[in-house]
C-alpha cells in the first residue's frame, strides 16, 4: 500500500504508540498478580523470608518493565513511497526493508482496551515469513491509522460494495458457529441424562423438595436436567452474542487493487487484501445452508488466517445468485464453467462407506443394553444420539457425492469438494496452482477412477480434493488447460 509523504518525514524514523508497552507487559502483569497472591497464601514466617520474596518480585517487575520500555524505544519505522523500513530488537538489533508491492494483507485492528488509549494495531504480511506470525505488527495512533486508510480511499475508487444485513449476521452467528453445534448435540444428552439421574438416583428426595407451583418442571423435566440446560443455554447465548459482535457492521468493498473487509463492534477489524495475491476464492455451503439455499464466500490469501476467526470472509450467507454476482464484483473472478467433470457413476459407496462402518458404534451401545440391564437407559440414550449424528453425516455424504466435480474456465481451475461437514468450491487462478496430484488405488485402477488433489499456498500448504472422478475425462480436461502432460 503506497503512501505519499514529504522528504523530511521520509528521513525521520517514527515510533509506535506507548500502548505497546502495556501489551508487552501483559504476560508479566499476570505473573506479578500471581506473586502478590502468593504473598497472601504463602505467609512468610520471618522478616528474612518477607524481604527475600519481595526482593525477587521487585527484581522481576523491574526487569519486565525495563525490557518492555527498551523494546518500545528501539522499535522505529519509516514509511516511504514504495517501501517500509523498520528497526527493532533489544539484545539483537534487526533491520527490515519491506517493499509495498510484496505486501499481501494489511490488517487494522482495535479492541476495547487499545481504543481507550487511542491506539490501533496494524499488521502487514508477505509470503516470506512465518505462517503463524505477521511480518510486521505495531501499535500506532488511531489518527495515523485513519490517515493511512483515508489516503488509500482517496487514491482509489470504491466499487463492488457489499453490506450484510443484521438478520444475516444473526443467522450466521446462531446457525453457523460452534455454539449451535454444541447446543444441538449437548443439550439432548444433558437433558436425557438429567432425567435418568433425577428419576433413578434422586427420586422422591429431590421431587419432594420442589414447590407445588413447579409442577411443570416436575412433569416434563428433572431438576438436575433443568439446571444443566439453563447453564448450557446461558453459555450458548453468550457465545452467540460474542460471535454476533464479531461480525456486526460487516461489509466489504473493492478499493483499487485491494478488497477491504470491515467488521466488528466494539472491537473493530479492517482487512485489506491485495487481489493479485489471492490464492483462491471459496464458496462454502453446509448441509443446513443447502436446505435454506444459502452460500457464503471467503478468500484464501497470505495473512488472512493469522487472526482468530474467519478473517477471509467477504460475503456472509446469501442467496446463491447474490453470492456469485457480488463475488465477481469484488474479486473479478470469472464464475462461468466452460468444461466440467463430475463424479463417476456408481461411486456413491466410496462416499458413504465410512458412515456404514461407523454404524457399529450405535449397534454396540444397543447390544450393551442386554449385557448390562442396569445401564440400559444410558446405553440406549448414547446409541440414539450417535445414530442421530451418523444420520446427519450420511445425508451430508450423499450431498457431497451429488455436488463434487472438477471444472475450468478461462482463468481458473474450479475444484468443488468437501472438507469435514462443508462443501467448498475453490476458484483457483491457474498461475496460483502449486501442484496437481492424481491418485489411484488398486480398486480405482480397475474401475478407471481417480482422486485429484490441487495444492495451493496459503498460511500453510492448502489442499483441494475431489474423490472418484473418471480418470480419462479428468486427464483430458487438465491436458487441454496445459496443467497435465
PDB file of C-alpha atoms in Angstrom, residues 352 393 476 479:
ATOM      1  CA  UNK A 352     -20.735 -43.422   2.351  1.00  0.00           C
ATOM      2  CA  UNK A 393     -23.312 -37.375   8.414  1.00  0.00           C
ATOM      3  CA  UNK A 476      -8.216 -34.821 -20.884  1.00  0.00           C
ATOM      4  CA  UNK A 479      -4.215 -31.568 -20.628  1.00  0.00           C
TER       5      UNK A 479
END
